[in-house]
Amino acid sequence: MPFAKPQASLSEVAAPAAESGRPVAAASSATSGPAQGRAPKAAAKKAKKKAVSAPAGGNTTADGLRRLGLRTDMDFILHLPLRYEDETTIVSIHEAGFMMGRPAQVEGVVTSCDIQFRPRRQLVVTMEDQSGPLVMRFLNFYGSQTKQLAVGNRVRARGEVRQGFFGNEMVHPAYRIVLEGAPLPDVLTPVYPTGEGVSQPLLRRAIANALGSVDLRDTLPPALLEQLGLMPFEAAARLLHNPPPDVSEDALAERSHPAWVRMKFDELLAQQLSMKRAQLARRKKGASPLKVEGTVFKGLLAALPFALTAAQQRVLAEIRADLRASFPMQRLLQGDVGSGKTVVAALAAAQAIDSGFQTALMAPTEILADQHFRKIAAWMEPLGVQVAWLTGSLKKKDKAAAQALVESGEAKLVIGTHALIQEAVQFPRLGLVIVDEQHRFGVGQRLALRNKAGDARSPARVPHQLMMSATPIPRTLAMTYYADLEVSVIDELPPGRTPIVTRLIDQNRRDEVIERVHAAALEGRQAYWVCPLIEESEALQLQTATDTHAALSAALPEMRVGLVHGRMKPAEKQGTMDAFTRGEVHLLVATTVIEVGVDVPNASLMVIEHAERFGLSQLHQLRGRVGRGAAASACVLLYQSPLGMVAKQRLATMRETSDGFEIARRDLEIRGPGEFLGARQSGEALLRFADLQTDQWLVDKARAVAQELLRDDKTTVDAHLARWLGSREDYLKV
Ligand code: ADP
Ligand code: MG
């Protein structure tokens, strides 16, 4: 019998992290909190204080559980171990000293227990087995531990043995007091994700309870399981929480064991079902059909100085068909940097305006919003369309004026930053919302828009939505995170672009690069100079930007050198951008504020300093600022050697390809999906168990099964979602 039956139900358990013990048969026990890798001093103190004031099952535990997302019994079942500890064997202290950084479990009798004050307050306990002594050192500890570890008590301790001043030593071992001959567990001990107020022992008991009381029958029909070769849910759940002695530890650690595969499949399936169901629900909502193809649309098309590419025509047709529907469009328009998304967006807006509705266009930065405003207003105003400009930094008076234009319905097109959703702007007839560079907005902002009222005359209708992104999302990711969206792809660049030549140059040849900028300027070409990225400190980042500007101005006395950075006043920023656009500034020194969207076709040289500090998609975006005109363009990536492995891979990728999709694919490879999407983007939607890279084959299966089930088997869909989502409505909302 490896573990004692859980002695207390969850509601009876008070759980200061460091005081309750792991149940061991016929033994009082204690596991030190700090050894579990959490409960630093402050937290431990807090937990202790609360334990006094809060009764068993009081707020601390309940809050802690809620923070871990543990509400229902099923949530506990799905709280799967992070890893396992092997407590099935005991080695001698002598042997443990040779295990070189691998954790070992030893057992002995306490021979001394003292609080020492040098170099700082700590609890130092010595114990001994036949092979010799071991020092246990605790830098965080409770007074009660001196009682538990009193001389003569028998201790089982687990940790890494190091050679300390007094020989074999464990710092913060996990330990428990046992009676002589206490049986060893014969299965691996699960280690769960924990949080403040929730200890391992508490979780173990609660999960054991849940395993005894929850209906673990399968949500999926047996025929399907057989067809897919999946392990039954109950067997998988029991195995993962209590792995039997003969299980492959490696398969558990790598999460390739069939039990893990089953859980990952279920999770992916739940996500697919929930996203697809959200998509179906959206189709049931109303939207105003935007059907008219009138003077604005035709006028704009006729006025364009170029013909649309075949890809632009194709995605435009897809978008326009969606706009005619009486349920809201939610379409993601992907297209590499410079592929010409703006004009597609403007034509979609034209159709909305022709149909008598307003359009809101949101961009993530003021510079980009401003540029859209100028470009699109120049297209639209000659056609009699009033365009309003709305950002957070507008003066009160101007903002009020802009809002009045929107609220009277006079402004048919409103362009701005996310102030558009934050400020309480009321659109009397909002038909279409366009979000540019949507990957810069969080999931929350995307949802805020999803629910924005569309047409004041018929409030049940929501606006159509078009999201645009130049960060192409690889297929697997798109299928999981954007399963509720339709996707259009612009897969060709406008004609006449010459490829950008990318060169990697050591930072110590910076002077040669400055000379090159000089030569380019003499030929009438313009250049960007991107300052080194200093993520740790905004103040330092600004300092670097101004220093770089000063140095380059001094080095290039006959050139006009401009500067833009994030902390400048919007008017100042705009002034400089304008001067650059008009060709009056030759060299624009900038921080990453120019990363997205900025479009100045005459600029054909881009220098990025300390390129090794930038991410791959960031470099691609930055490089996309050049190569927009007919002139041959170049991008110089200055790097500081020696380069680390990852930086080397990134820079090599930049030199080898300029295809955004290929770059995204490699970025995913280098970084992994969690980071690729960025915390904001993925948020709670991140999968807990499945890994999109190694489990791609499961994503494909889950997707196919989801489609089948939604078509033929609603009962199974409901049961599966009830198990996996619990109280959450869908995978994007929590
Ligand atoms: P992005 O997709 O990165 O947002 P933009 O919409 O800014 O790209 O377009 C990049 C540049 O290409 C702009 O200067 C735009 O006017 C121009 N452009 C867009 N479509 C075409 C086309 N079909 N032919 C030629 N130039 C185009
Ligand atoms: Mg753009």
mmCIF file of N, CA and C in Angstrom, residues 578-627:
data_model
loop_
_atom_site.group_PDB
_atom_site.id
_atom_site.type_symbol
_atom_site.label_atom_id
_atom_site.label_comp_id
_atom_site.label_asym_id
_atom_site.label_seq_id
_atom_site.Cartn_x
_atom_site.Cartn_y
_atom_site.Cartn_z
ATOM 1 N N ASP A 578 6.794 62.893 -41.557
ATOM 2 C CA ASP A 578 6.394 63.638 -42.766
ATOM 3 C C ASP A 578 7.603 64.083 -43.567
ATOM 4 N N ALA A 579 8.570 64.661 -42.849
ATOM 5 C CA ALA A 579 9.767 65.157 -43.521
ATOM 6 C C ALA A 579 10.479 64.000 -44.223
ATOM 7 N N PHE A 580 10.471 62.836 -43.572
ATOM 8 C CA PHE A 580 11.106 61.658 -44.169
ATOM 9 C C PHE A 580 10.321 61.218 -45.413
ATOM 10 N N THR A 581 8.994 61.205 -45.274
ATOM 11 C CA THR A 581 8.151 60.814 -46.405
ATOM 12 C C THR A 581 8.357 61.750 -47.598
ATOM 13 N N ARG A 582 8.507 63.055 -47.306
ATOM 14 C CA ARG A 582 8.700 64.031 -48.394
ATOM 15 C C ARG A 582 10.120 64.003 -48.942
ATOM 16 N N GLY A 583 10.986 63.234 -48.307
ATOM 17 C CA GLY A 583 12.356 63.130 -48.801
ATOM 18 C C GLY A 583 13.272 64.207 -48.255
ATOM 19 N N GLU A 584 12.812 64.984 -47.286
ATOM 20 C CA GLU A 584 13.654 66.054 -46.753
ATOM 21 C C GLU A 584 14.651 65.540 -45.715
ATOM 22 N N VAL A 585 14.288 64.454 -45.077
ATOM 23 C CA VAL A 585 15.228 63.823 -44.158
ATOM 24 C C VAL A 585 15.849 62.635 -44.892
ATOM 25 N N HIS A 586 17.197 62.560 -44.866
ATOM 26 C CA HIS A 586 17.855 61.484 -45.615
ATOM 27 C C HIS A 586 17.946 60.201 -44.822
ATOM 28 N N LEU A 587 18.246 60.371 -43.554
ATOM 29 C CA LEU A 587 18.459 59.203 -42.716
ATOM 30 C C LEU A 587 17.545 59.315 -41.503
ATOM 31 N N LEU A 588 16.764 58.282 -41.276
ATOM 32 C CA LEU A 588 15.857 58.295 -40.134
ATOM 33 C C LEU A 588 16.359 57.323 -39.079
ATOM 34 N N VAL A 589 16.814 57.888 -37.968
ATOM 35 C CA VAL A 589 17.220 57.060 -36.840
ATOM 36 C C VAL A 589 15.954 56.741 -36.042
ATOM 37 N N ALA A 590 15.757 55.471 -35.745
ATOM 38 C CA ALA A 590 14.476 55.112 -35.132
ATOM 39 C C ALA A 590 14.614 53.945 -34.172
ATOM 40 N N THR A 591 13.687 53.879 -33.247
ATOM 41 C CA THR A 591 13.543 52.671 -32.441
ATOM 42 C C THR A 591 12.548 51.778 -33.175
ATOM 43 N N THR A 592 12.080 50.732 -32.528
ATOM 44 C CA THR A 592 11.173 49.823 -33.222
ATOM 45 C C THR A 592 9.797 50.436 -33.456
ATOM 46 N N VAL A 593 9.605 51.725 -33.140
ATOM 47 C CA VAL A 593 8.302 52.335 -33.453
ATOM 48 C C VAL A 593 8.005 52.244 -34.941
ATOM 49 N N ILE A 594 9.048 52.087 -35.761
ATOM 50 C CA ILE A 594 8.787 51.989 -37.198
ATOM 51 C C ILE A 594 8.566 50.551 -37.636
ATOM 52 N N GLU A 595 8.518 49.654 -36.651
ATOM 53 C CA GLU A 595 8.477 48.236 -37.003
ATOM 54 C C GLU A 595 7.297 47.866 -37.893
ATOM 55 N N VAL A 596 6.128 48.335 -37.547
ATOM 56 C CA VAL A 596 4.975 47.876 -38.317
ATOM 57 C C VAL A 596 4.436 48.934 -39.260
ATOM 58 N N GLY A 597 4.137 48.489 -40.456
ATOM 59 C CA GLY A 597 3.302 49.277 -41.357
ATOM 60 C C GLY A 597 3.926 50.434 -42.094
ATOM 61 N N VAL A 598 4.969 51.065 -41.532
ATOM 62 C CA VAL A 598 5.468 52.297 -42.135
ATOM 63 C C VAL A 598 5.855 52.064 -43.603
ATOM 64 N N ASP A 599 5.402 52.954 -44.450
ATOM 65 C CA ASP A 599 5.519 52.746 -45.883
ATOM 66 C C ASP A 599 6.077 53.992 -46.566
ATOM 67 N N VAL A 600 7.379 54.022 -46.794
ATOM 68 C CA VAL A 600 8.015 55.133 -47.509
ATOM 69 C C VAL A 600 8.825 54.520 -48.659
ATOM 70 N N PRO A 601 8.207 54.449 -49.853
ATOM 71 C CA PRO A 601 8.816 53.681 -50.950
ATOM 72 C C PRO A 601 10.222 54.135 -51.347
ATOM 73 N N ASN A 602 10.575 55.403 -51.145
ATOM 74 C CA ASN A 602 11.894 55.855 -51.572
ATOM 75 C C ASN A 602 13.021 55.389 -50.646
ATOM 76 N N ALA A 603 12.655 54.901 -49.474
ATOM 77 C CA ALA A 603 13.695 54.420 -48.558
ATOM 78 C C ALA A 603 14.143 53.044 -49.032
ATOM 79 N N SER A 604 15.441 52.893 -49.263
ATOM 80 C CA SER A 604 15.881 51.627 -49.829
ATOM 81 C C SER A 604 17.051 51.001 -49.082
ATOM 82 N N LEU A 605 17.424 51.609 -47.964
ATOM 83 C CA LEU A 605 18.495 51.018 -47.179
ATOM 84 C C LEU A 605 18.081 50.980 -45.714
ATOM 85 N N MET A 606 18.281 49.817 -45.134
ATOM 86 C CA MET A 606 17.914 49.655 -43.722
ATOM 87 C C MET A 606 19.120 49.116 -42.983
ATOM 88 N N VAL A 607 19.498 49.819 -41.905
ATOM 89 C CA VAL A 607 20.588 49.315 -41.074
ATOM 90 C C VAL A 607 20.002 48.993 -39.706
ATOM 91 N N ILE A 608 20.271 47.816 -39.217
ATOM 92 C CA ILE A 608 19.778 47.447 -37.886
ATOM 93 C C ILE A 608 20.985 47.141 -37.007
ATOM 94 N N GLU A 609 21.141 47.926 -35.966
ATOM 95 C CA GLU A 609 22.284 47.718 -35.073
ATOM 96 C C GLU A 609 21.972 46.643 -34.043
ATOM 97 N N HIS A 610 22.967 45.900 -33.679
ATOM 98 C CA HIS A 610 22.794 44.797 -32.733
ATOM 99 C C HIS A 610 21.601 43.945 -33.126
ATOM 100 N N ALA A 611 21.628 43.535 -34.370
ATOM 101 C CA ALA A 611 20.507 42.747 -34.903
ATOM 102 C C ALA A 611 20.302 41.475 -34.100
ATOM 103 N N GLU A 612 21.356 41.013 -33.428
ATOM 104 C CA GLU A 612 21.235 39.756 -32.675
ATOM 105 C C GLU A 612 20.268 39.886 -31.503
ATOM 106 N N ARG A 613 19.907 41.110 -31.143
ATOM 107 C CA ARG A 613 18.993 41.265 -30.002
ATOM 108 C C ARG A 613 17.526 41.193 -30.419
ATOM 109 N N PHE A 614 17.283 41.236 -31.718
ATOM 110 C CA PHE A 614 15.897 41.254 -32.171
ATOM 111 C C PHE A 614 15.390 39.852 -32.464
ATOM 112 N N GLY A 615 14.091 39.696 -32.362
ATOM 113 C CA GLY A 615 13.469 38.430 -32.739
ATOM 114 C C GLY A 615 13.350 38.339 -34.253
ATOM 115 N N LEU A 616 13.100 37.154 -34.720
ATOM 116 C CA LEU A 616 13.076 36.920 -36.160
ATOM 117 C C LEU A 616 11.934 37.669 -36.844
ATOM 118 N N SER A 617 10.758 37.619 -36.265
ATOM 119 C CA SER A 617 9.637 38.275 -36.942
ATOM 120 C C SER A 617 9.815 39.792 -36.874
ATOM 121 N N GLN A 618 10.455 40.250 -35.808
ATOM 122 C CA GLN A 618 10.720 41.682 -35.685
ATOM 123 C C GLN A 618 11.699 42.129 -36.776
ATOM 124 N N LEU A 619 12.738 41.337 -36.993
ATOM 125 C CA LEU A 619 13.701 41.663 -38.046
ATOM 126 C C LEU A 619 13.026 41.669 -39.414
ATOM 127 N N HIS A 620 12.160 40.691 -39.610
ATOM 128 C CA HIS A 620 11.473 40.611 -40.894
ATOM 129 C C HIS A 620 10.571 41.831 -41.107
ATOM 130 N N GLN A 621 9.863 42.208 -40.059
ATOM 131 C CA GLN A 621 9.003 43.396 -40.135
ATOM 132 C C GLN A 621 9.826 44.637 -40.424
ATOM 133 N N LEU A 622 10.928 44.780 -39.698
ATOM 134 C CA LEU A 622 11.773 45.961 -39.891
ATOM 135 C C LEU A 622 12.316 45.996 -41.326
ATOM 136 N N ARG A 623 12.816 44.869 -41.764
ATOM 137 C CA ARG A 623 13.368 44.823 -43.117
ATOM 138 C C ARG A 623 12.299 45.158 -44.155
ATOM 139 N N GLY A 624 11.055 44.806 -43.829
ATOM 140 C CA GLY A 624 9.952 45.082 -44.746
ATOM 141 C C GLY A 624 9.689 46.561 -44.980
ATOM 142 N N ARG A 625 10.348 47.424 -44.232
ATOM 143 C CA ARG A 625 10.194 48.869 -44.475
ATOM 144 C C ARG A 625 10.902 49.287 -45.750
ATOM 145 N N VAL A 626 11.855 48.494 -46.214
ATOM 146 C CA VAL A 626 12.503 48.822 -47.486
ATOM 147 C C VAL A 626 12.065 47.807 -48.543
ATOM 148 N N GLY A 627 12.486 48.042 -49.765
ATOM 149 C CA GLY A 627 12.076 47.150 -50.849
ATOM 150 C C GLY A 627 10.658 47.428 -51.290
#
